[in-house]
mmCIF file of N, CA and C and ligand atoms in Angstrom:
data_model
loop_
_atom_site.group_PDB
_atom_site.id
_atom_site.type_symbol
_atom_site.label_atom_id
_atom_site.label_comp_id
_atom_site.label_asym_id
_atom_site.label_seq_id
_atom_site.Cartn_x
_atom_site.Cartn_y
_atom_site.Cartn_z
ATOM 1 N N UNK X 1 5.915 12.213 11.813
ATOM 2 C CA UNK X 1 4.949 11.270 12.386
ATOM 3 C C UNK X 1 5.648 10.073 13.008
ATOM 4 N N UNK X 2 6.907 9.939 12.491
ATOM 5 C CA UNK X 2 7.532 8.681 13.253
ATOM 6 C C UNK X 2 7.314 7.544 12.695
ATOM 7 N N UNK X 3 6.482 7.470 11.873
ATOM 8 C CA UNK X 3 5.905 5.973 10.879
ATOM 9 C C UNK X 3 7.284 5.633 9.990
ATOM 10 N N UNK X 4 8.279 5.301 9.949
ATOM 11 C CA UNK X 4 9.273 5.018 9.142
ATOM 12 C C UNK X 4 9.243 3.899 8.412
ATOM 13 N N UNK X 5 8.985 3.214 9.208
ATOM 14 C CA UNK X 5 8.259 1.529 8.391
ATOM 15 C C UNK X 5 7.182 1.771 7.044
ATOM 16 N N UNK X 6 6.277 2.476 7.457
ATOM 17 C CA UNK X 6 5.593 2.853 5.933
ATOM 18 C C UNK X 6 5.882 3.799 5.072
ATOM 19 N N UNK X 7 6.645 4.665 5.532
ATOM 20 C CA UNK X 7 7.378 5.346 3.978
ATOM 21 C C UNK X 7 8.556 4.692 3.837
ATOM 22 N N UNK X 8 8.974 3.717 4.059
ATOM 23 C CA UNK X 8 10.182 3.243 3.756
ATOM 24 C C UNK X 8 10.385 1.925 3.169
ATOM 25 N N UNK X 9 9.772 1.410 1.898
ATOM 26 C CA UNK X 9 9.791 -0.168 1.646
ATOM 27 C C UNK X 9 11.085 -0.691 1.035
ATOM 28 N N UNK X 10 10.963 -2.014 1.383
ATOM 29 C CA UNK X 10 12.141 -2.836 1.036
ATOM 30 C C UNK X 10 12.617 -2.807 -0.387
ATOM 31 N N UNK X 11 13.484 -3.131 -1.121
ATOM 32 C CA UNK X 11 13.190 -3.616 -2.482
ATOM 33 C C UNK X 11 12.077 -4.767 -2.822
ATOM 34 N N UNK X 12 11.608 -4.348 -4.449
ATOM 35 C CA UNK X 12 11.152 -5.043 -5.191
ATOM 36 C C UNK X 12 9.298 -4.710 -3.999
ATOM 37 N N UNK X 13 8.948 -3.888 -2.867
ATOM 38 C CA UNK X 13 8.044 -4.306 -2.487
ATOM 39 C C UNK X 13 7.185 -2.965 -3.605
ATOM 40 N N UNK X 14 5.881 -2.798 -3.459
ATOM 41 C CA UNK X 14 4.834 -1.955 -4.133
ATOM 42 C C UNK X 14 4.449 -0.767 -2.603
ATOM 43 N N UNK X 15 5.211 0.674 -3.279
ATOM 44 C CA UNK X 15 5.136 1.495 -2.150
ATOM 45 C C UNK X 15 4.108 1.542 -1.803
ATOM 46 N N UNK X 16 2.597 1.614 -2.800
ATOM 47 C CA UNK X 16 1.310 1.606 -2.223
ATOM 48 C C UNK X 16 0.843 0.620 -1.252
ATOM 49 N N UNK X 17 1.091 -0.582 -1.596
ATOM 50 C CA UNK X 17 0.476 -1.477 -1.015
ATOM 51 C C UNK X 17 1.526 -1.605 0.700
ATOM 52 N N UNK X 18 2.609 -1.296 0.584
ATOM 53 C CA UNK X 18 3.614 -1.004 1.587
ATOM 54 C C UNK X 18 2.703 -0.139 2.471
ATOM 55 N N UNK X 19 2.658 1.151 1.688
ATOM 56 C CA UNK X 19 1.899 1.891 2.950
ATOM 57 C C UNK X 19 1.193 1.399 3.459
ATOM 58 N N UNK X 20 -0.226 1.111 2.655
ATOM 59 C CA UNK X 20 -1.216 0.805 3.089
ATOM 60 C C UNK X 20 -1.815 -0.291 4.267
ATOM 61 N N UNK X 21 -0.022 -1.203 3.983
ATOM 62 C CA UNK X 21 -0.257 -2.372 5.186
ATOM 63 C C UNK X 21 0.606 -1.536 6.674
ATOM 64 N N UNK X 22 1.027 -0.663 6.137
ATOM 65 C CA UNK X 22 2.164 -0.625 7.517
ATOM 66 C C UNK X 22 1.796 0.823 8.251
ATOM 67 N N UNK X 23 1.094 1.716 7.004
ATOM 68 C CA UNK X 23 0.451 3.289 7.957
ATOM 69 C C UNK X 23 -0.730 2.805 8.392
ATOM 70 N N UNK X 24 -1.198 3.468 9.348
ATOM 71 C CA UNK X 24 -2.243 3.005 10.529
ATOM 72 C C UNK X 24 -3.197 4.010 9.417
ATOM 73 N N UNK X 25 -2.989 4.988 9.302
ATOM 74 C CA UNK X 25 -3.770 5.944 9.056
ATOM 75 C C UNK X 25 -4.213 6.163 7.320
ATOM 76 N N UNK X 26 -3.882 4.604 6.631
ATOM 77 C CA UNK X 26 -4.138 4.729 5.380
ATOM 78 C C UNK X 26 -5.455 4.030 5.401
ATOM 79 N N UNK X 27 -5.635 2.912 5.804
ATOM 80 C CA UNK X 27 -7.377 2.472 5.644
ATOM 81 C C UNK X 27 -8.351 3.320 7.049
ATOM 82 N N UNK X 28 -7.933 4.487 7.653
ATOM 83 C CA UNK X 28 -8.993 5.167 8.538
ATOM 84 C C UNK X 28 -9.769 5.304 7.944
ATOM 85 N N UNK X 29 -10.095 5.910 6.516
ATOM 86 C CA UNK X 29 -11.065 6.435 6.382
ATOM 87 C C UNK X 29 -11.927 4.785 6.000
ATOM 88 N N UNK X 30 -12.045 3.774 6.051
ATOM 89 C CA UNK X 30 -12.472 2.541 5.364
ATOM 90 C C UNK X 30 -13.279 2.155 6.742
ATOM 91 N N UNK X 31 -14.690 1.654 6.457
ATOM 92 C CA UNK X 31 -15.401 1.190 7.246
ATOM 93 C C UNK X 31 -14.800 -0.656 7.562
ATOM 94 N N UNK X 32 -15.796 -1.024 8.711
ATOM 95 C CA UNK X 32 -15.121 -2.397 8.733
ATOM 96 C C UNK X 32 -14.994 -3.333 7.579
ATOM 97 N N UNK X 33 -15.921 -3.334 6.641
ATOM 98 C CA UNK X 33 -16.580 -4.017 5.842
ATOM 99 C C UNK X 33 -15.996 -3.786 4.433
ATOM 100 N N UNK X 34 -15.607 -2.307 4.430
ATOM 101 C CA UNK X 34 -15.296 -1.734 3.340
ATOM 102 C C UNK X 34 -13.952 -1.990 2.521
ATOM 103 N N UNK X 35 -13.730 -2.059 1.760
ATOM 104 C CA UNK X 35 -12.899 -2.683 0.700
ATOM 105 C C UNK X 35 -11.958 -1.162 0.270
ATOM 106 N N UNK X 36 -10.446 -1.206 0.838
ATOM 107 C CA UNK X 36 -9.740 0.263 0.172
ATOM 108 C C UNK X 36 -9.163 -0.167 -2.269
ATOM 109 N N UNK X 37 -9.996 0.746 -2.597
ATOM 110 C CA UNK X 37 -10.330 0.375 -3.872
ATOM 111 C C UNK X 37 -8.804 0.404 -4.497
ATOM 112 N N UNK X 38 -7.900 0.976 -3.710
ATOM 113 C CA UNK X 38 -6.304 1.034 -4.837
ATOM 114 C C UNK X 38 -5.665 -0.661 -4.230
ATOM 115 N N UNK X 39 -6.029 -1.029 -2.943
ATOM 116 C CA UNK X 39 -5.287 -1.961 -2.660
ATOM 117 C C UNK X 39 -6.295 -3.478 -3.614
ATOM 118 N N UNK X 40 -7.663 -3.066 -3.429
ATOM 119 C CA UNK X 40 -8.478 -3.935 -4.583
ATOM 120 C C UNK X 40 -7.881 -4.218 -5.667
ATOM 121 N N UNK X 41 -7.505 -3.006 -6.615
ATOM 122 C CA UNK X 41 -6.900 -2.581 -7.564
ATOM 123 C C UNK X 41 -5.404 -3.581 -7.957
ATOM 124 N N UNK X 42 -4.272 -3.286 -7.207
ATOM 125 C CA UNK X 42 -3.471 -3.744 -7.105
ATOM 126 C C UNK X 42 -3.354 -4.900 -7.187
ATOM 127 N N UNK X 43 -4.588 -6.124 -6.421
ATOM 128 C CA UNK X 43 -5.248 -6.925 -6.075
ATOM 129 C C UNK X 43 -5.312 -7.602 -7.447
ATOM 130 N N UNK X 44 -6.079 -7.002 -8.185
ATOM 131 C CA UNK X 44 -6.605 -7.678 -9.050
ATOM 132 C C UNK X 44 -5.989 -7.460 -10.811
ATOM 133 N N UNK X 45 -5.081 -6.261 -10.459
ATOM 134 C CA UNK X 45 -4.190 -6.127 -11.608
ATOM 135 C C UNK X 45 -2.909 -6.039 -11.546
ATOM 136 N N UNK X 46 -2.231 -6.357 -10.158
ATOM 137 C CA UNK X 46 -1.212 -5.998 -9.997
ATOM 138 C C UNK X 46 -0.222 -4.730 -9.389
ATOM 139 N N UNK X 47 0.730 -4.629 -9.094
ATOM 140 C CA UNK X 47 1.094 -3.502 -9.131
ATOM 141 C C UNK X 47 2.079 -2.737 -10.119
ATOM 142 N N UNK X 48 1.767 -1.418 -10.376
ATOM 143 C CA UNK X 48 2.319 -1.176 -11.350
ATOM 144 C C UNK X 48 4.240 -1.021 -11.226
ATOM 145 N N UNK X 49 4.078 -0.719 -12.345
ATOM 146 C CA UNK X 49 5.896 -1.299 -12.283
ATOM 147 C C UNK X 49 6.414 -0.146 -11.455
ATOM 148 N N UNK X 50 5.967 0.953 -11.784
ATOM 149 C CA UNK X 50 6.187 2.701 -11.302
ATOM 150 C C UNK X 50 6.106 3.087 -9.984
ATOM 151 N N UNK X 51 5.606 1.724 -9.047
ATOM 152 C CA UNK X 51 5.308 1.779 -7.932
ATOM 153 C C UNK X 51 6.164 0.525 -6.979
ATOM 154 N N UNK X 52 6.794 -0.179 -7.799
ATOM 155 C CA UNK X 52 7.847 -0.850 -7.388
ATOM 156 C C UNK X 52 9.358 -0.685 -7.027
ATOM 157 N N UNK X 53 9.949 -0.716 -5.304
ATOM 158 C CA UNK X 53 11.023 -0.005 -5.598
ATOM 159 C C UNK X 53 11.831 -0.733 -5.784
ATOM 160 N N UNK X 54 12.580 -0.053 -6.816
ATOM 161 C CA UNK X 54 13.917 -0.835 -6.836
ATOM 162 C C UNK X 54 15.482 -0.653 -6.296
HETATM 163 ZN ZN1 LIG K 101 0.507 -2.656 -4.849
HETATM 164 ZN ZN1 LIG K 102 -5.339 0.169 0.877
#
């Protein structure tokens, strides 16, 4: 796909939330309005350690 920027995060960043800001095609399915519930998630609890690269 050529997206290298979103499978590829820096240290210490949260691969989910990485993707989610940098693939085009991770909030498609999300209306304008609509809230993506893992980045909510993350949001409001953090990210998990398992998802942090190091
Ligand atoms: Zn995250
Ligand atoms: Zn998201």
């Amino acid at each position: 796909m050529g997206n290298d920027t979103a499978t590829n995060p820096p240290r210490n960043q949260c691969r989910q939330c990485w993707y989610h800001a940098y693939a085009k095609d991770a909030h498609a399915h999300l209306g304008p309005r609509e809230n993506c519930q893992p980045c909510v998630d993350h949001m409001l609890h953090g990210h998990p350690e398992n998802l942090i690269v190091k």
